[in-house]
Amino acid sequence: MFKRLFGSSSSTTTTTSFGFREVGVDEKERLVRGVFEKVAPSYDLMNDVMSVGVHRLWKDYLVSKVGVFPGMTHLDVAGGTGDVAFRVLRALRTTEALARKGGGGGAGGGGGGGG
């Protein structure tokens, strides 16, 4: 089953699944890229419609729980459009600016909003 779901490192595997059909391993990359390119421009709009905008609140809440602090490093791994990483970056820049001004800038977040 693992081989069917994830393919195999063996050179004998020439097909893999794409949806409900088998395709050539080389063809799958092209098909996945095609799906991504069709969906990417409207991804945030689709999330807005499907969640009635609540996904933005979830993302802001997530950033508030990250505990941004001056000098921190944030790595976004396969985060879709990267909008959570950009929210964390905004919060980090705000926190660091406050720290430079002597305003503290401890954990928390802020920097929400945006898409």
N, CA, C and O atoms as a printed pandas DataFrame, in Angstrom:
     atom_number atom_name residue_name chain_id  residue_number  x_coord  y_coord  z_coord
0              1         N          MET        A               1    0.824   -1.193    0.000
1              2        CA          MET        A               1    0.000    0.000    0.000
2              3         C          MET        A               1    0.866    1.254    0.000
3              4         O          MET        A               1    0.554    2.218   -0.699
4              5         N          PHE        A               2    1.961    1.254    0.782
5              6        CA          PHE        A               2    2.858    2.402    0.817
6              7         C          PHE        A               2    3.357    2.719   -0.585
7              8         O          PHE        A               2    3.412    3.878   -0.994
8              9         N          LYS        A               3    3.722    1.664   -1.317
9             10        CA          LYS        A               3    4.233    1.858   -2.668
10            11         C          LYS        A               3    3.173    2.497   -3.552
11            12         O          LYS        A               3    3.496    3.370   -4.357
12            13         N          ARG        A               4    1.921    2.084   -3.424
13            14        CA          ARG        A               4    0.845    2.635   -4.248
14            15         C          ARG        A               4    0.588    4.100   -3.899
15            16         O          ARG        A               4    0.362    4.911   -4.797
16            17         N          LEU        A               5    0.619    4.455   -2.613
17            18        CA          LEU        A               5    0.339    5.825   -2.199
18            19         C          LEU        A               5    1.485    6.776   -2.479
19            20         O          LEU        A               5    1.262    7.907   -2.912
20            21         N          PHE        A               6    2.697    6.334   -2.239
21            22        CA          PHE        A               6    3.824    7.241   -2.274
22            23         C          PHE        A               6    4.844    6.920   -3.355
23            24         O          PHE        A               6    5.880    7.577   -3.446
24            25         N          GLY        A               7    4.563    5.930   -4.160
25            26        CA          GLY        A               7    5.535    5.560   -5.166
26            27         C          GLY        A               7    6.659    4.761   -4.530
27            28         O          GLY        A               7    6.555    4.321   -3.385
28            29         N          SER        A               8    7.700    4.584   -5.259
29            30        CA          SER        A               8    8.824    3.805   -4.771
30            31         C          SER        A               8   10.108    4.400   -5.312
31            32         O          SER        A               8   10.120    5.005   -6.384
32            33         N          SER        A               9   11.179    4.228   -4.572
33            34        CA          SER        A               9   12.460    4.710   -5.051
34            35         C          SER        A               9   13.028    3.759   -6.103
35            36         O          SER        A               9   14.049    4.049   -6.726
36            37         N          SER        A              10   12.366    2.637   -6.293
37            38        CA          SER        A              10   12.801    1.660   -7.275
38            39         C          SER        A              10   12.627    2.213   -8.680
39            40         O          SER        A              10   11.656    2.912   -8.968
40            41         N          SER        A              11   13.572    1.895   -9.548
41            42        CA          SER        A              11   13.495    2.384  -10.921
42            43         C          SER        A              11   12.435    1.645  -11.717
43            44         O          SER        A              11   12.134    2.046  -12.842
44            45         N          THR        A              12   11.843    0.554  -11.162
45            46        CA          THR        A              12   10.826   -0.195  -11.880
46            47         C          THR        A              12    9.472    0.500  -11.848
47            48         O          THR        A              12    8.602    0.174  -12.655
48            49         N          THR        A              13    9.270    1.456  -10.932
49            50        CA          THR        A              13    8.003    2.156  -10.834
50            51         C          THR        A              13    7.967    3.254  -11.885
51            52         O          THR        A              13    8.774    4.183  -11.852
52            53         N          THR        A              14    7.025    3.146  -12.821
53            54        CA          THR        A              14    6.924    4.157  -13.875
54            55         C          THR        A              14    5.625    4.932  -13.794
55            56         O          THR        A              14    5.457    5.933  -14.491
56            57         N          THR        A              15    4.696    4.482  -12.945
57            58        CA          THR        A              15    3.428    5.196  -12.784
58            59         C          THR        A              15    3.196    5.495  -11.312
59            60         O          THR        A              15    3.778    4.877  -10.421
60            61         N          THR        A              16    2.322    6.469  -11.096
61            62        CA          THR        A              16    1.935    6.858   -9.750
62            63         C          THR        A              16    0.515    7.381   -9.821
63            64         O          THR        A              16    0.005    7.658  -10.906
64            65         N          SER        A              17   -0.125    7.517   -8.674
65            66        CA          SER        A              17   -1.520    7.968   -8.707
66            67         C          SER        A              17   -1.600    9.484   -8.764
67            68         O          SER        A              17   -0.792   10.197   -8.169
68            69         N          PHE        A              18   -2.592    9.946   -9.491
69            70        CA          PHE        A              18   -2.929   11.370   -9.557
70            71         C          PHE        A              18   -4.447   11.411   -9.525
71            72         O          PHE        A              18   -5.111   11.149  -10.527
72            73         N          GLY        A              19   -4.988   11.746   -8.355
73            74        CA          GLY        A              19   -6.435   11.657   -8.201
74            75         C          GLY        A              19   -6.844   10.206   -8.217
75            76         O          GLY        A              19   -6.379    9.407   -7.404
76            77         N          PHE        A              20   -7.715    9.870   -9.144
77            78        CA          PHE        A              20   -8.218    8.496   -9.218
78            79         C          PHE        A              20   -7.688    7.771  -10.443
79            80         O          PHE        A              20   -8.303    6.823  -10.931
80            81         N          ARG        A              21   -6.550    8.221  -10.932
81            82        CA          ARG        A              21   -5.988    7.544  -12.101
82            83         C          ARG        A              21   -4.482    7.409  -11.967
83            84         O          ARG        A              21   -3.838    8.115  -11.191
84            85         N          GLU        A              22   -3.950    6.496  -12.734
85            86        CA          GLU        A              22   -2.512    6.273  -12.773
86            87         C          GLU        A              22   -1.920    7.103  -13.901
87            88         O          GLU        A              22   -2.450    7.134  -15.013
88            89         N          VAL        A              23   -0.818    7.773  -13.599
89            90        CA          VAL        A              23   -0.129    8.578  -14.609
90            91         C          VAL        A              23    1.357    8.282  -14.523
91            92         O          VAL        A              23    1.838    7.719  -13.540
92            93         N          GLY        A              24    2.061    8.661  -15.547
93            94        CA          GLY        A              24    3.508    8.504  -15.533
94            95         C          GLY        A              24    4.119    9.408  -14.474
95            96         O          GLY        A              24    3.615   10.501  -14.214
96            97         N          VAL        A              25    5.198    8.953  -13.869
97            98        CA          VAL        A              25    5.861    9.720  -12.818
98            99         C          VAL        A              25    6.257   11.092  -13.342
99           100         O          VAL        A              25    6.070   12.090  -12.646
100          101         N          ASP        A              26    6.791   11.161  -14.537
101          102        CA          ASP        A              26    7.196   12.444  -15.116
102          103         C          ASP        A              26    5.992   13.341  -15.401
103          104         O          ASP        A              26    6.078   14.561  -15.261
104          105         N          GLU        A              27    4.881   12.744  -15.796
105          106        CA          GLU        A              27    3.676   13.514  -16.100
106          107         C          GLU        A              27    3.043   14.105  -14.842
107          108         O          GLU        A              27    2.447   15.181  -14.896
108          109         N          LYS        A              28    3.167   13.412  -13.718
109          110        CA          LYS        A              28    2.523   13.879  -12.488
110          111         C          LYS        A              28    3.013   15.267  -12.081
111          112         O          LYS        A              28    2.209   16.107  -11.676
112          113         N          GLU        A              29    4.293   15.516  -12.181
113          114        CA          GLU        A              29    4.828   16.832  -11.812
114          115         C          GLU        A              29    4.160   17.933  -12.640
115          116         O          GLU        A              29    3.786   18.978  -12.107
116          117         N          ARG        A              30    4.016   17.696  -13.924
117          118        CA          ARG        A              30    3.363   18.667  -14.799
118          119         C          ARG        A              30    1.893   18.860  -14.412
119          120         O          ARG        A              30    1.400   19.988  -14.399
120          121         N          LEU        A              31    1.201   17.779  -14.102
121          122        CA          LEU        A              31   -0.208   17.858  -13.723
122          123         C          LEU        A              31   -0.392   18.601  -12.393
123          124         O          LEU        A              31   -1.290   19.434  -12.269
124          125         N          VAL        A              32    0.453   18.304  -11.405
125          126        CA          VAL        A              32    0.362   18.978  -10.107
126          127         C          VAL        A              32    0.629   20.469  -10.270
127          128         O          VAL        A              32   -0.083   21.293   -9.696
128          129         N          ARG        A              33    1.644   20.821  -11.046
129          130        CA          ARG        A              33    1.948   22.229  -11.302
130          131         C          ARG        A              33    0.759   22.924  -11.982
131          132         O          ARG        A              33    0.434   24.067  -11.662
132          133         N          GLY        A              34    0.128   22.233  -12.905
133          134        CA          GLY        A              34   -1.035   22.801  -13.586
134          135         C          GLY        A              34   -2.181   23.094  -12.628
135          136         O          GLY        A              34   -2.810   24.149  -12.710
136          137         N          VAL        A              35   -2.451   22.161  -11.721
137          138        CA          VAL        A              35   -3.500   22.371  -10.724
138          139         C          VAL        A              35   -3.147   23.559   -9.840
139          140         O          VAL        A              35   -3.991   24.419   -9.586
140          141         N          PHE        A              36   -1.900   23.612   -9.370
141          142        CA          PHE        A              36   -1.476   24.714   -8.511
142          143         C          PHE        A              36   -1.626   26.055   -9.234
143          144         O          PHE        A              36   -2.136   27.012   -8.652
144          145         N          GLU        A              37   -1.198   26.133  -10.470
145          146        CA          GLU        A              37   -1.268   27.391  -11.215
146          147         C          GLU        A              37   -2.703   27.845  -11.454
147          148         O          GLU        A              37   -2.965   29.045  -11.540
148          149         N          LYS        A              38   -3.629   26.906  -11.563
149          150        CA          LYS        A              38   -5.038   27.264  -11.740
150          151         C          LYS        A              38   -5.659   27.755  -10.433
151          152         O          LYS        A              38   -6.496   28.658  -10.441
152          153         N          VAL        A              39   -5.251   27.165   -9.319
153          154        CA          VAL        A              39   -5.861   27.458   -8.025
154          155         C          VAL        A              39   -5.213   28.655   -7.336
155          156         O          VAL        A              39   -5.905   29.435   -6.682
156          157         N          ALA        A              40   -3.913   28.810   -7.469
157          158        CA          ALA        A              40   -3.160   29.810   -6.703
158          159         C          ALA        A              40   -3.728   31.231   -6.780
159          160         O          ALA        A              40   -3.832   31.882   -5.740
160          161         N          PRO        A              41   -4.099   31.743   -7.951
161          162        CA          PRO        A              41   -4.576   33.133   -7.999
162          163         C          PRO        A              41   -5.851   33.385   -7.195
163          164         O          PRO        A              41   -6.088   34.509   -6.754
164          165         N          SER        A              42   -6.661   32.366   -7.001
165          166        CA          SER        A              42   -7.926   32.566   -6.295
166          167         C          SER        A              42   -7.965   31.851   -4.945
167          168         O          SER        A              42   -9.033   31.701   -4.351
168          169         N          TYR        A              43   -6.810   31.412   -4.462
169          170        CA          TYR        A              43   -6.741   30.628   -3.227
170          171         C          TYR        A              43   -7.309   31.389   -2.034
171          172         O          TYR        A              43   -8.149   30.854   -1.309
172          173         N          ASP        A              44   -6.869   32.626   -1.815
173          174        CA          ASP        A              44   -7.359   33.405   -0.677
174          175         C          ASP        A              44   -8.847   33.714   -0.819
175          176         O          ASP        A              44   -9.581   33.690    0.169
176          177         N          LEU        A              45   -9.292   34.003   -2.032
177          178        CA          LEU        A              45  -10.717   34.262   -2.251
178          179         C          LEU        A              45  -11.541   33.019   -1.927
179          180         O          LEU        A              45  -12.588   33.110   -1.286
180          181         N          MET        A              46  -11.062   31.859   -2.373
181          182        CA          MET        A              46  -11.778   30.612   -2.066
182          183         C          MET        A              46  -11.844   30.390   -0.559
183          184         O          MET        A              46  -12.884   29.986   -0.039
184          185         N          ASN        A              47  -10.741   30.651    0.151
185          186        CA          ASN        A              47  -10.753   30.513    1.607
186          187         C          ASN        A              47  -11.723   31.490    2.241
187          188         O          ASN        A              47  -12.430   31.137    3.185
188          189         N          ASP        A              48  -11.765   32.729    1.727
189          190        CA          ASP        A              48  -12.718   33.721    2.244
190          191         C          ASP        A              48  -14.153   33.231    2.082
191          192         O          ASP        A              48  -14.956   33.318    3.011
192          193         N          VAL        A              49  -14.464   32.721    0.910
193          194        CA          VAL        A              49  -15.825   32.266    0.636
194          195         C          VAL        A              49  -16.176   31.046    1.479
195          196         O          VAL        A              49  -17.240   30.997    2.096
196          197         N          MET        A              50  -15.280   30.061    1.505
197          198        CA          MET        A              50  -15.577   28.814    2.209
198          199         C          MET        A              50  -15.636   28.985    3.721
199          200         O          MET        A              50  -16.391   28.283    4.395
200          201         N          SER        A              51  -14.840   29.920    4.266
201          202        CA          SER        A              51  -14.829   30.094    5.719
202          203         C          SER        A              51  -15.547   31.368    6.157
203          204         O          SER        A              51  -15.551   31.707    7.340
204          205         N          VAL        A              52  -16.148   32.065    5.213
205          206        CA          VAL        A              52  -16.816   33.343    5.466
206          207         C          VAL        A              52  -15.825   34.316    6.147
207          208         O          VAL        A              52  -16.207   35.099    7.017
208          209         N          GLY        A              53  -14.567   34.247    5.736
209          210        CA          GLY        A              53  -13.542   35.142    6.249
210          211         C          GLY        A              53  -12.932   34.736    7.573
211          212         O          GLY        A              53  -11.984   35.367    8.039
212          213         N          VAL        A              54  -13.467   33.681    8.189
213          214        CA          VAL        A              54  -12.987   33.267    9.507
214          215         C          VAL        A              54  -11.537   32.779    9.437
215          216         O          VAL        A              54  -10.825   32.836   10.439
216          217         N          HIS        A              55  -11.091   32.304    8.277
217          218        CA          HIS        A              55   -9.708   31.809    8.174
218          219         C          HIS        A              55   -8.705   32.917    8.486
219          220         O          HIS        A              55   -7.615   32.638    8.984
220          221         N          ARG        A              56   -9.054   34.143    8.204
221          222        CA          ARG        A              56   -8.156   35.264    8.529
222          223         C          ARG        A              56   -8.041   35.431   10.044
223          224         O          ARG        A              56   -6.959   35.710   10.561
224          225         N          LEU        A              57   -9.146   35.263   10.742
225          226        CA          LEU        A              57   -9.119   35.335   12.205
226          227         C          LEU        A              57   -8.286   34.197   12.789
227          228         O          LEU        A              57   -7.525   34.398   13.735
228          229         N          TRP        A              58   -8.435   32.997   12.217
229          230        CA          TRP        A              58   -7.648   31.852   12.676
230          231         C          TRP        A              58   -6.155   32.139   12.510
231          232         O          TRP        A              58   -5.354   31.849   13.399
232          233         N          LYS        A              59   -5.796   32.707   11.374
233          234        CA          LYS        A              59   -4.383   32.991   11.111
234          235         C          LYS        A              59   -3.857   34.054   12.062
235          236         O          LYS        A              59   -2.741   33.937   12.570
236          237         N          ASP        A              60   -4.644   35.080   12.306
237          238        CA          ASP        A              60   -4.233   36.113   13.264
238          239         C          ASP        A              60   -4.088   35.515   14.660
239          240         O          ASP        A              60   -3.153   35.852   15.386
240          241         N          TYR        A              61   -5.002   34.637   15.034
241          242        CA          TYR        A              61   -4.935   33.979   16.342
242          243         C          TYR        A              61   -3.661   33.123   16.434
243          244         O          TYR        A              61   -2.965   33.140   17.449
244          245         N          LEU        A              62   -3.372   32.382   15.371
245          246        CA          LEU        A              62   -2.168   31.562   15.345
246          247         C          LEU        A              62   -0.928   32.426   15.566
247          248         O          LEU        A              62   -0.053   32.075   16.357
248          249         N          VAL        A              63   -0.859   33.549   14.868
249          250        CA          VAL        A              63    0.302   34.429   15.018
250          251         C          VAL        A              63    0.379   34.966   16.444
251          252         O          VAL        A              63    1.474   35.108   16.989
252          253         N          SER        A              64   -0.761   35.264   17.053
253          254        CA          SER        A              64   -0.735   35.772   18.430
254          255         C          SER        A              64   -0.210   34.723   19.399
255          256         O          SER        A              64    0.333   35.071   20.447
256          257         N          LYS        A              65   -0.362   33.443   19.066
257          258        CA          LYS        A              65    0.101   32.357   19.934
258          259         C          LYS        A              65    1.547   31.958   19.652
259          260         O          LYS        A              65    2.146   31.232   20.445
260          261         N          VAL        A              66    2.113   32.411   18.551
261          262        CA          VAL        A              66    3.491   32.065   18.212
262          263         C          VAL        A              66    4.452   32.614   19.261
263          264         O          VAL        A              66    5.471   31.990   19.555
264          265         N          GLY        A              67    4.132   33.774   19.823
265          266        CA          GLY        A              67    5.013   34.370   20.825
266          267         C          GLY        A              67    6.204   35.050   20.190
267          268         O          GLY        A              67    7.351   34.763   20.533
268          269         N          VAL        A              68    5.933   35.944   19.272
269          270        CA          VAL        A              68    6.978   36.665   18.555
270          271         C          VAL        A              68    7.835   37.462   19.540
271          272         O          VAL        A              68    7.311   38.115   20.442
272          273         N          PHE        A              69    9.149   37.404   19.360
273          274        CA          PHE        A              69   10.070   38.170   20.206
274          275         C          PHE        A              69   11.209   38.693   19.337
275          276         O          PHE        A              69   11.532   38.098   18.309
276          277         N          PRO        A              70   11.815   39.797   19.745
277          278        CA          PRO        A              70   12.898   40.385   18.950
278          279         C          PRO        A              70   14.018   39.383   18.679
279          280         O          PRO        A              70   14.481   38.692   19.586
280          281         N          GLY        A              71   14.438   39.315   17.437
281          282        CA          GLY        A              71   15.533   38.432   17.052
282          283         C          GLY        A              71   15.128   37.014   16.711
283          284         O          GLY        A              71   15.973   36.205   16.327
284          285         N          MET        A              72   13.845   36.696   16.844
285          286        CA          MET        A              72   13.430   35.326   16.561
286          287         C          MET        A              72   13.538   35.019   15.071
287          288         O          MET        A              72   13.515   35.918   14.231
288          289         N          THR        A              73   13.655   33.743   14.768
289          290        CA          THR        A              73   13.665   33.261   13.396
290          291         C          THR        A              73   12.430   32.398   13.210
291          292         O          THR        A              73   12.078   31.602   14.081
292          293         N          HIS        A              74   11.771   32.561   12.060
293          294        CA          HIS        A              74   10.555   31.795   11.774
294          295         C          HIS        A              74   10.746   31.092   10.444
295          296         O          HIS        A              74   11.129   31.721    9.458
296          297         N          LEU        A              75   10.485   29.809   10.407
297          298        CA          LEU        A              75   10.600   29.030    9.180
298          299         C          LEU        A              75    9.219   28.545    8.784
299          300         O          LEU        A              75    8.558   27.846    9.552
300          301         N          ASP        A              76    8.784   28.912    7.596
301          302        CA          ASP        A              76    7.497   28.470    7.066
302          303         C          ASP        A              76    7.759   27.263    6.176
303          304         O          ASP        A              76    8.451   27.367    5.163
304          305         N          VAL        A              77    7.206   26.124    6.557
305          306        CA          VAL        A              77    7.412   24.906    5.788
306          307         C          VAL        A              77    6.090   24.502    5.148
307          308         O          VAL        A              77    5.152   24.098    5.835
308          309         N          ALA        A              78    6.030   24.616    3.840
309          310        CA          ALA        A              78    4.849   24.214    3.077
310          311         C          ALA        A              78    3.587   24.874    3.610
311          312         O          ALA        A              78    2.588   24.202    3.870
312          313         N          GLY        A              79    3.633   26.177    3.771
313          314        CA          GLY        A              79    2.507   26.910    4.339
314          315         C          GLY        A              79    1.526   27.443    3.319
315          316         O          GLY        A              79    0.827   28.416    3.602
316          317         N          GLY        A              80    1.449   26.853    2.158
317          318        CA          GLY        A              80    0.496   27.335    1.156
318          319         C          GLY        A              80    0.983   28.617    0.515
319          320         O          GLY        A              80    2.040   28.638   -0.115
320          321         N          THR        A              81    0.219   29.685    0.669
321          322        CA          THR        A              81    0.559   30.950    0.018
322          323         C          THR        A              81    1.573   31.753    0.816
323          324         O          THR        A              81    2.024   32.800    0.351
324          325         N          GLY        A              82    1.937   31.299    1.983
325          326        CA          GLY        A              82    2.903   32.009    2.809
326          327         C          GLY        A              82    2.296   33.134    3.615
327          328         O          GLY        A              82    3.026   33.897    4.249
328          329         N          ASP        A              83    0.967   33.261    3.610
329          330        CA          ASP        A              83    0.342   34.392    4.299
330          331         C          ASP        A              83    0.544   34.346    5.810
331          332         O          ASP        A              83    0.611   35.400    6.442
332          333         N          VAL        A              84    0.643   33.158    6.409
333          334        CA          VAL        A              84    0.920   33.089    7.848
334          335         C          VAL        A              84    2.347   33.575    8.111
335          336         O          VAL        A              84    2.589   34.314    9.065
336          337         N          ALA        A              85    3.277   33.162    7.270
337          338        CA          ALA        A              85    4.666   33.610    7.440
338          339         C          ALA        A              85    4.765   35.123    7.305
339          340         O          ALA        A              85    5.515   35.759    8.045
340          341         N          PHE        A              86    4.022   35.708    6.374
341          342        CA          PHE        A              86    4.044   37.166    6.230
342          343         C          PHE        A              86    3.417   37.852    7.437
343          344         O          PHE        A              86    3.860   38.927    7.839
344          345         N          ARG        A              87    2.393   37.241    8.015
345          346        CA          ARG        A              87    1.799   37.796    9.243
346          347         C          ARG        A              87    2.813   37.749   10.389
347          348         O          ARG        A              87    2.939   38.706   11.152
348          349         N          VAL        A              88    3.532   36.630   10.504
349          350        CA          VAL        A              88    4.550   36.514   11.548
350          351         C          VAL        A              88    5.638   37.561   11.311
351          352         O          VAL        A              88    6.107   38.187   12.261
352          353         N          LEU        A              89    6.039   37.753   10.070
353          354        CA          LEU        A              89    7.063   38.745    9.753
354          355         C          LEU        A              89    6.610   40.152   10.148
355          356         O          LEU        A              89    7.381   40.920   10.723
356          357         N          ARG        A              90    5.353   40.485    9.837
357          358        CA          ARG        A              90    4.819   41.800   10.240
358          359         C          ARG        A              90    4.833   41.964   11.751
359          360         O          ARG        A              90    5.218   43.013   12.268
360          361         N          ALA        A              91    4.407   40.916   12.458
361          362        CA          ALA        A              91    4.391   40.964   13.921
362          363         C          ALA        A              91    5.816   41.104   14.459
363          364         O          ALA        A              91    6.049   41.846   15.414
364          365         N          LEU        A              92    6.761   40.399   13.855
365          366        CA          LEU        A              92    8.150   40.464   14.284
366          367         C          LEU        A              92    8.720   41.868   14.064
367          368         O          LEU        A              92    9.390   42.412   14.941
368          369         N          ARG        A              93    8.455   42.445   12.907
369          370        CA          ARG        A              93    8.956   43.800   12.632
370          371         C          ARG        A              93    8.363   44.812   13.612
371          372         O          ARG        A              93    9.063   45.707   14.087
372          373         N          THR        A              94    7.069   44.667   13.912
373          374        CA          THR        A              94    6.427   45.563   14.884
374          375         C          THR        A              94    7.061   45.402   16.261
375          376         O          THR        A              94    7.357   46.387   16.937
376          377         N          THR        A              95    7.266   44.149   16.671
377          378        CA          THR        A              95    7.851   43.858   17.974
378          379         C          THR        A              95    9.279   44.397   18.074
379          380         O          THR        A              95    9.664   44.972   19.092
380          381         N          GLU        A              96   10.049   44.209   17.021
381          382        CA          GLU        A              96   11.428   44.705   17.036
382          383         C          GLU        A              96   11.474   46.228   17.032
383          384         O          GLU        A              96   12.332   46.816   17.690
384          385         N          ALA        A              97   10.567   46.879   16.302
385          386        CA          ALA        A              97   10.517   48.345   16.302
386          387         C          ALA        A              97   10.171   48.875   17.690
387          388         O          ALA        A              97   10.758   49.855   18.150
388          389         N          LEU        A              98    9.220   48.229   18.353
389          390        CA          LEU        A              98    8.865   48.625   19.721
390          391         C          LEU        A              98   10.034   48.430   20.675
391          392         O          LEU        A              98   10.263   49.254   21.560
392          393         N          ALA        A              99   10.771   47.345   20.495
393          394        CA          ALA        A              99   11.914   47.074   21.364
394          395         C          ALA        A              99   13.004   48.134   21.168
395          396         O          ALA        A              99   13.635   48.569   22.131
396          397         N          ARG        A             100   13.218   48.546   19.909
397          398        CA          ARG        A             100   14.225   49.577   19.643
398          399         C          ARG        A             100   13.842   50.917   20.279
399          400         O          ARG        A             100   14.707   51.689   20.694
400          401         N          LYS        A             101   12.541   51.178   20.348
401          402        CA          LYS        A             101   12.057   52.424   20.947
402          403         C          LYS        A             101   11.982   52.325   22.465
403          404         O          LYS        A             101   11.661   53.300   23.145
404          405         N          GLY        A             102   12.280   51.140   22.989
405          406        CA          GLY        A             102   12.220   50.957   24.435
406          407         C          GLY        A             102   10.826   50.647   24.945
407          408         O          GLY        A             102   10.542   50.785   26.135
408          409         N          GLY        A             103    9.946   50.220   24.021
409          410        CA          GLY        A             103    8.579   49.931   24.402
410          411         C          GLY        A             103    8.335   48.483   24.746
411          412         O          GLY        A             103    7.182   48.055   24.799
412          413         N          GLY        A             104    9.351   47.736   24.975
413          414        CA          GLY        A             104    9.162   46.323   25.350
414          415         C          GLY        A             104    9.148   45.443   24.134
415          416         O          GLY        A             104   10.198   45.127   23.575
416          417         N          GLY        A             105    7.949   45.038   23.712
417          418        CA          GLY        A             105    7.836   44.180   22.547
418          419         C          GLY        A             105    7.977   42.726   22.888
419          420         O          GLY        A             105    8.637   41.976   22.169
420          421         N          GLY        A             106    7.366   42.316   23.974
421          422        CA          GLY        A             106    7.444   40.917   24.397
422          423         C          GLY        A             106    6.589   40.029   23.522
423          424         O          GLY        A             106    6.136   40.429   22.450
424          425         N          ALA        A             107    6.378   38.827   23.996
425          426        CA          ALA        A             107    5.593   37.850   23.246
426          427         C          ALA        A             107    4.177   38.359   23.074
427          428         O          ALA        A             107    3.687   39.190   23.838
428          429         N          GLY        A             108    3.553   37.842   22.062
429          430        CA          GLY        A             108    2.174   38.246   21.811
430          431         C          GLY        A             108    1.888   38.136   20.348
431          432         O          GLY        A             108    1.535   37.056   19.875
432          433         N          GLY        A             109    2.019   39.161   19.642
433          434        CA          GLY        A             109    1.713   39.060   18.228
434          435         C          GLY        A             109    1.495   40.400   17.642
435          436         O          GLY        A             109    2.435   41.153   17.387
436          437         N          GLY        A             110    0.239   40.701   17.427
437          438        CA          GLY        A             110   -0.052   41.917   16.696
438          439         C          GLY        A             110    0.288   41.682   15.246
439          440         O          GLY        A             110    0.570   40.554   14.840
440          441         N          GLY        A             111    0.263   42.725   14.479
441          442        CA          GLY        A             111    0.616   42.613   13.071
442          443         C          GLY        A             111   -0.380   41.825   12.274
443          444         O          GLY        A             111   -0.052   41.357   11.184
444          445         N          GLY        A             112   -1.585   41.655   12.770
445          446        CA          GLY        A             112   -2.610   40.893   12.054
446          447         C          GLY        A             112   -3.074   41.646   10.842
447          448         O          GLY        A             112   -2.370   42.500   10.302
448          449         N          GLY        A             113   -4.243   41.324   10.435
449          450        CA          GLY        A             113   -4.807   41.998    9.264
450          451         C          GLY        A             113   -4.135   41.514    7.998
451          452         O          GLY        A             113   -3.299   40.610    8.028
452          453         N          GLY        A             114   -4.497   42.107    6.916
453          454        CA          GLY        A             114   -3.892   41.735    5.633
454          455         C          GLY        A             114   -4.405   40.390    5.171
455          456         O          GLY        A             114   -5.264   39.790    5.816
456          457         N          GLY        A             115   -3.885   39.918    4.063
457          458        CA          GLY        A             115   -4.379   38.687    3.493
458          459         C          GLY        A             115   -3.405   37.668    3.569
459          460         O          GLY        A             115   -3.650   36.545    3.130
